[in-house]
mmCIF file of C-alpha atoms in Angstrom:
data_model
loop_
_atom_site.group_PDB
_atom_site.id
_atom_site.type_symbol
_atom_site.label_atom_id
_atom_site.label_comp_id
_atom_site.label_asym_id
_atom_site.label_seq_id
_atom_site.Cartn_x
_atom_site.Cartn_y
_atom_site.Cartn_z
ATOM 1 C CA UNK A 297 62.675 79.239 75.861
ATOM 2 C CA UNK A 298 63.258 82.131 73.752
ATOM 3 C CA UNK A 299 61.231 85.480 74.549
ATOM 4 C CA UNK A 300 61.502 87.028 70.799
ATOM 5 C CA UNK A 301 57.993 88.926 70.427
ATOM 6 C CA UNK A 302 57.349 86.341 67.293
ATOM 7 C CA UNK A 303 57.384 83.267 69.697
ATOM 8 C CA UNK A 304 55.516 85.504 72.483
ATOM 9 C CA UNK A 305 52.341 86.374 70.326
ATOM 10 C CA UNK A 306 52.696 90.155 71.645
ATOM 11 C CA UNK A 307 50.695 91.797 68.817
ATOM 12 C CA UNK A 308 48.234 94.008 70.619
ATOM 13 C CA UNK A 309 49.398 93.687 73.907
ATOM 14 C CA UNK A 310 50.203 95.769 76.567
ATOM 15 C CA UNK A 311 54.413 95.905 77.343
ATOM 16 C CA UNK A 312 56.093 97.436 80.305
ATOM 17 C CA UNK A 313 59.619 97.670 80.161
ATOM 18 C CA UNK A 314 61.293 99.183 83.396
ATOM 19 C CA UNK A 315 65.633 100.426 82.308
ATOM 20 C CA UNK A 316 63.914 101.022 78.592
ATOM 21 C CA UNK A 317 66.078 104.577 77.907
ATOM 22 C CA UNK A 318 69.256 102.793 76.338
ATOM 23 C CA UNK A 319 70.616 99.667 76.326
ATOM 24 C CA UNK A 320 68.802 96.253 76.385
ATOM 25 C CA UNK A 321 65.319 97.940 77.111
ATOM 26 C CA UNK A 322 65.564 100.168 74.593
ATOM 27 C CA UNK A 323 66.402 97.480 72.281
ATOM 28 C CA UNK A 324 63.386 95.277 73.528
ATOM 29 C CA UNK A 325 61.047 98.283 73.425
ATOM 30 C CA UNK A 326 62.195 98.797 69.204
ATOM 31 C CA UNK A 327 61.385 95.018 68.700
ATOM 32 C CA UNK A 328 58.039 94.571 70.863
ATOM 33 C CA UNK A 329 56.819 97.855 69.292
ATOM 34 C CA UNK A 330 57.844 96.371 65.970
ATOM 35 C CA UNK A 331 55.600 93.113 66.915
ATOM 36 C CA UNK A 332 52.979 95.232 67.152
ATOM 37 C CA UNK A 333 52.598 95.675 71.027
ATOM 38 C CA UNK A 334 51.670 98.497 72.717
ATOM 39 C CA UNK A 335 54.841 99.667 75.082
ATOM 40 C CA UNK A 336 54.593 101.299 77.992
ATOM 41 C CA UNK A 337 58.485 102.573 78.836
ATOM 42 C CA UNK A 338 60.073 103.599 81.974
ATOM 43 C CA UNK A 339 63.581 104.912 83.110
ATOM 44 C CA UNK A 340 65.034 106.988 85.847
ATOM 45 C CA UNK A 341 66.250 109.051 82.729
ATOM 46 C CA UNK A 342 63.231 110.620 82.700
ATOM 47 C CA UNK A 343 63.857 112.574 79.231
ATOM 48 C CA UNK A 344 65.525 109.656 77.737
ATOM 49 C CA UNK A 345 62.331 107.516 78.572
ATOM 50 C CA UNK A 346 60.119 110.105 76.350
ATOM 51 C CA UNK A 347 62.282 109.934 73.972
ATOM 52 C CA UNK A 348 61.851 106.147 73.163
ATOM 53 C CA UNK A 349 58.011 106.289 74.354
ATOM 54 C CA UNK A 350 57.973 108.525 70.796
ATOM 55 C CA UNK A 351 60.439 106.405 68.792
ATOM 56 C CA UNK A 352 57.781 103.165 69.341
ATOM 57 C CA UNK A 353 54.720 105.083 69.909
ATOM 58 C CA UNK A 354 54.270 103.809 72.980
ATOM 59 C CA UNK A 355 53.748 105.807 76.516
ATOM 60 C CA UNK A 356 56.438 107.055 79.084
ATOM 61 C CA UNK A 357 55.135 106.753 82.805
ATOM 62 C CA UNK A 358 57.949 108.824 84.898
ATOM 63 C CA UNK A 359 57.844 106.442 88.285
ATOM 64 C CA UNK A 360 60.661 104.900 90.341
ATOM 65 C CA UNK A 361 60.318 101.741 89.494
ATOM 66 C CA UNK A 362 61.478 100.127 92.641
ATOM 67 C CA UNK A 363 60.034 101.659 95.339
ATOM 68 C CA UNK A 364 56.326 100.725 96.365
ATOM 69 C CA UNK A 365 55.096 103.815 95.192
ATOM 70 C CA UNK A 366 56.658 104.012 92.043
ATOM 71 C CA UNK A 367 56.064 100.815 90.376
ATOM 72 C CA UNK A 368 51.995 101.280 91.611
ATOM 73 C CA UNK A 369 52.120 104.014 89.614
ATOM 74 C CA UNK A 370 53.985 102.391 86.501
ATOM 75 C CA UNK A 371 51.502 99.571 86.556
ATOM 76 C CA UNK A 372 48.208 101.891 86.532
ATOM 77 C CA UNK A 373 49.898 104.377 84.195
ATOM 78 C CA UNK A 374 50.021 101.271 81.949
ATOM 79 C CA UNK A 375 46.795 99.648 82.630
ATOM 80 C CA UNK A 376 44.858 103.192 82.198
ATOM 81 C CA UNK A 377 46.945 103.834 78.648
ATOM 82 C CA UNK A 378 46.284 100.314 77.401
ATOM 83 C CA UNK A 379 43.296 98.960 79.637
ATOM 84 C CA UNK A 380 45.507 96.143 81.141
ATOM 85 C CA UNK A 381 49.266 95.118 81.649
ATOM 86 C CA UNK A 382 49.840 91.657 79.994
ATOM 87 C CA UNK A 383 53.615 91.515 79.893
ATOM 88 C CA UNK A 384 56.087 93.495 82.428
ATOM 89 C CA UNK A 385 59.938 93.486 81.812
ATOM 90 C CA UNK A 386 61.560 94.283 84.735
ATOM 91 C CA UNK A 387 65.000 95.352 83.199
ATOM 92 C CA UNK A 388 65.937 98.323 85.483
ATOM 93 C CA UNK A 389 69.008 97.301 87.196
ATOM 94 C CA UNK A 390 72.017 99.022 88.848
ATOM 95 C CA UNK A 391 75.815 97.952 89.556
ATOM 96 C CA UNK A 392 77.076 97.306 92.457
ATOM 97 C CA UNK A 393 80.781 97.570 92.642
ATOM 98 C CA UNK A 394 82.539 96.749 96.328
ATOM 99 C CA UNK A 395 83.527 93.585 98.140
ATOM 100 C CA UNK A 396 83.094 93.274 101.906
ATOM 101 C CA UNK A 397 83.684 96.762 102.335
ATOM 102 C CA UNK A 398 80.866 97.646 100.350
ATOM 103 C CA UNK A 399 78.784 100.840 101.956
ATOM 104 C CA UNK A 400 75.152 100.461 103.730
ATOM 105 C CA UNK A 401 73.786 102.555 100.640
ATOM 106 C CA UNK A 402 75.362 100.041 98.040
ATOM 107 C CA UNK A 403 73.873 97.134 99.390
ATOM 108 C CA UNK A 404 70.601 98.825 99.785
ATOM 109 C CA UNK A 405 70.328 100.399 96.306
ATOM 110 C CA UNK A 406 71.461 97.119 94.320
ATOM 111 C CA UNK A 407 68.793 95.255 96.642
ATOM 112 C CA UNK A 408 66.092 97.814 96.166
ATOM 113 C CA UNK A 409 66.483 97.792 92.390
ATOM 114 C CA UNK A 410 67.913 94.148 91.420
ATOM 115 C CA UNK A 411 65.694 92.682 93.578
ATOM 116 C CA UNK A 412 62.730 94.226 95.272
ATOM 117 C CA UNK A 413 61.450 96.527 92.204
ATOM 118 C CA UNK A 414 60.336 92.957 90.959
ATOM 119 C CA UNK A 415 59.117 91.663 93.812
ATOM 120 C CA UNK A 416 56.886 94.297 94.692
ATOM 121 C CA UNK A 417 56.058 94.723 90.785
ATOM 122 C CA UNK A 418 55.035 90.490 91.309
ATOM 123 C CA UNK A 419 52.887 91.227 94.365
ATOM 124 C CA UNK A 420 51.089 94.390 92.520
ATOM 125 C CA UNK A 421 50.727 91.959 88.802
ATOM 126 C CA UNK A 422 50.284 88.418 89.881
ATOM 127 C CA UNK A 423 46.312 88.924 91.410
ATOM 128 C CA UNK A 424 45.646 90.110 88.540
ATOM 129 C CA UNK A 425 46.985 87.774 85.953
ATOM 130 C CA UNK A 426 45.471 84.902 88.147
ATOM 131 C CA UNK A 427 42.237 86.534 87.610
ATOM 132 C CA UNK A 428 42.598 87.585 83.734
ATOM 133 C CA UNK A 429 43.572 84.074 83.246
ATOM 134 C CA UNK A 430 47.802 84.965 82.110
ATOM 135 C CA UNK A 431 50.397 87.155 82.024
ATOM 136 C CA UNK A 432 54.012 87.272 81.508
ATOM 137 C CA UNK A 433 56.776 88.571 84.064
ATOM 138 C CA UNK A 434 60.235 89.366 82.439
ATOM 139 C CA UNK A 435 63.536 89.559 84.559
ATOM 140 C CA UNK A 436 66.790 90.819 82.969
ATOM 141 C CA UNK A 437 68.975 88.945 85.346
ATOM 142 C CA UNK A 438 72.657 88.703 84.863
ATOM 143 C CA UNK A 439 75.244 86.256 84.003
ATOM 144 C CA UNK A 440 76.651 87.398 87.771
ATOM 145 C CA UNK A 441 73.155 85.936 88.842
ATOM 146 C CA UNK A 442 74.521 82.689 87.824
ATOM 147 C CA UNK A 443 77.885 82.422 88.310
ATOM 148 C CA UNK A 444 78.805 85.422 90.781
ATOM 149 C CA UNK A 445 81.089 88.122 89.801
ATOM 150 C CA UNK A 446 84.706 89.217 91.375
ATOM 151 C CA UNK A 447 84.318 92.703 92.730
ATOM 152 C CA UNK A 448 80.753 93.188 93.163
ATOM 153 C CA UNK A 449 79.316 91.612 95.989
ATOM 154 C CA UNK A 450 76.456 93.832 95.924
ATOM 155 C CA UNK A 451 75.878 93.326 92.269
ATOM 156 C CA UNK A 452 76.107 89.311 92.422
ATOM 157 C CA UNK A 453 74.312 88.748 95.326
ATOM 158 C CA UNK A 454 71.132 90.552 94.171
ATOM 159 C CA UNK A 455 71.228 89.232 90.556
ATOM 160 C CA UNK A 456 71.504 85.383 92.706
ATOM 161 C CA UNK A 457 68.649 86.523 94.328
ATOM 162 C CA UNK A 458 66.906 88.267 90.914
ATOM 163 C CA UNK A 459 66.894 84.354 89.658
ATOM 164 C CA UNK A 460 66.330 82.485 92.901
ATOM 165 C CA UNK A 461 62.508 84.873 92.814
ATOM 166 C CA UNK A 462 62.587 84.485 89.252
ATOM 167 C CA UNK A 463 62.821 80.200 89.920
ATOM 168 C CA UNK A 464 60.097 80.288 93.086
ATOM 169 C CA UNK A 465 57.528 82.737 90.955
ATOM 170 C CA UNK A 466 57.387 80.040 88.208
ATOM 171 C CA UNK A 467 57.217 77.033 90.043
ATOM 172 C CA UNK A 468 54.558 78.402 91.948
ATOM 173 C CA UNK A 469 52.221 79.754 89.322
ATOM 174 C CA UNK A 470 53.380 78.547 85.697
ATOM 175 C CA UNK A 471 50.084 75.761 86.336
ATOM 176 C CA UNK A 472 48.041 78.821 86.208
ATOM 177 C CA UNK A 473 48.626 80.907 83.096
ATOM 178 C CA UNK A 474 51.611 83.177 84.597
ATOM 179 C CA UNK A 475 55.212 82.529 82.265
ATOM 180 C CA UNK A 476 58.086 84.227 84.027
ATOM 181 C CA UNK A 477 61.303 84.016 82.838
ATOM 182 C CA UNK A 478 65.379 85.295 83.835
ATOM 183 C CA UNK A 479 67.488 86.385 81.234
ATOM 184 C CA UNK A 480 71.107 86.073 82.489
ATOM 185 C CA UNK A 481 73.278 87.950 80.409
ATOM 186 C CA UNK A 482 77.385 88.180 80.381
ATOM 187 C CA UNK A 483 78.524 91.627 79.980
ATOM 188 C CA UNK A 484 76.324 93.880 77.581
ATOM 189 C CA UNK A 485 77.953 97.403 75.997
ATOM 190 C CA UNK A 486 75.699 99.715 77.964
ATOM 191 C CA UNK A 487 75.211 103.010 79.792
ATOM 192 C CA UNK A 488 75.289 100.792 83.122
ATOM 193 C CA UNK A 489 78.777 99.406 82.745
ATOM 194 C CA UNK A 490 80.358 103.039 83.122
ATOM 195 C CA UNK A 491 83.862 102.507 82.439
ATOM 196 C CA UNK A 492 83.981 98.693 83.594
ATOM 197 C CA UNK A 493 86.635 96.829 80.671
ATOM 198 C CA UNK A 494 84.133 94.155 78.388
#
């Protein structure tokens, strides 16, 4: 199913896009802001984040998207800028580089971010799209979350799981109004990829 704003009916409707200072959610911000929904963008790059909040006239909400904390606050920065949150791309995502060797804080960082910042994000949106009668819950995924990926155990085993939620969320509630969807990737030219050879 394709997610192009056209095909999504996003005019007037409330956005959040999580990893929206470069990249792939900057690129989705530009074309849902063209479609005529409202954006709400977020980004550890806090400065960045402002800066594409102005190019689509949307609002920044400076949060950590993955903690518990920080994507409450994302969500009601959103809902009190546009009255609601109707879709959520959760595109924030992080590395991963190691193989079995791979450090405590790697494992925990690609986990918190590739993983958790959507469940918790889920948990926080789904009560309330049950009882607004919709919503739509956005994963940028990974090719790696698919296939695996040599090198980055961290990284492939947290975009796996990224799909596997992805997979359970819709079977559970697509019967009641809520569309989620995983976009798997292959490699994209971005800020995330560092030096890694496309």
């Amino acid at each position: 199913m394709s997610i192009t704003p056209s095909s999504a009916g996003v005019s007037g409707k409330s956005v959040v896009i999580t990893g929206a200072a470069g990249g792939i959610g900057h690129a989705l911000a530009v074309r849902f802001s063209s479609a005529g929904a409202n954006i709400t963008v977020n980004d550890v790059d806090h400065a960045g984040a402002r800066n594409v909040a102005n190019e689509v006239g949307g609002t920044a909400v400076i949060a950590d998207c993955a903690s518990e904390d920080g994507v409450a606050a994302l969500i009601a920065g959103a809902t009190e800028a546009y009255g609601r949150v109707d879709v959520y791309i959760a595109n924030a995502g992080v590395p991963g580089i190691g193989d079995v060797s791979a450090s405590e804080e790697a494992w925990r960082l690609a986990l918190e971010v590739n993983l958790m910042a959507h469940v918790r994000a889920a948990r926080l949106l789904v009560p309330v799209w049950l009882k607004q009668g919709g919503g739509r819950f956005i994963i940028t995924a990974s090719a790696a979350g698919l296939l695996s990926m040599p090198g980055a155990a961290p990284y492939a085993a947290s975009k796996h799981a990224a799909v596997a939620f992805a997979e359970w969320l819709s079977m559970t509630y697509r019967d009641r109004g809520i569309v989620v969807q995983a976009i798997c990737p292959q490699a994209v030219r971005t800020r995330m990829l560092g030096g890694w050879v496309l």
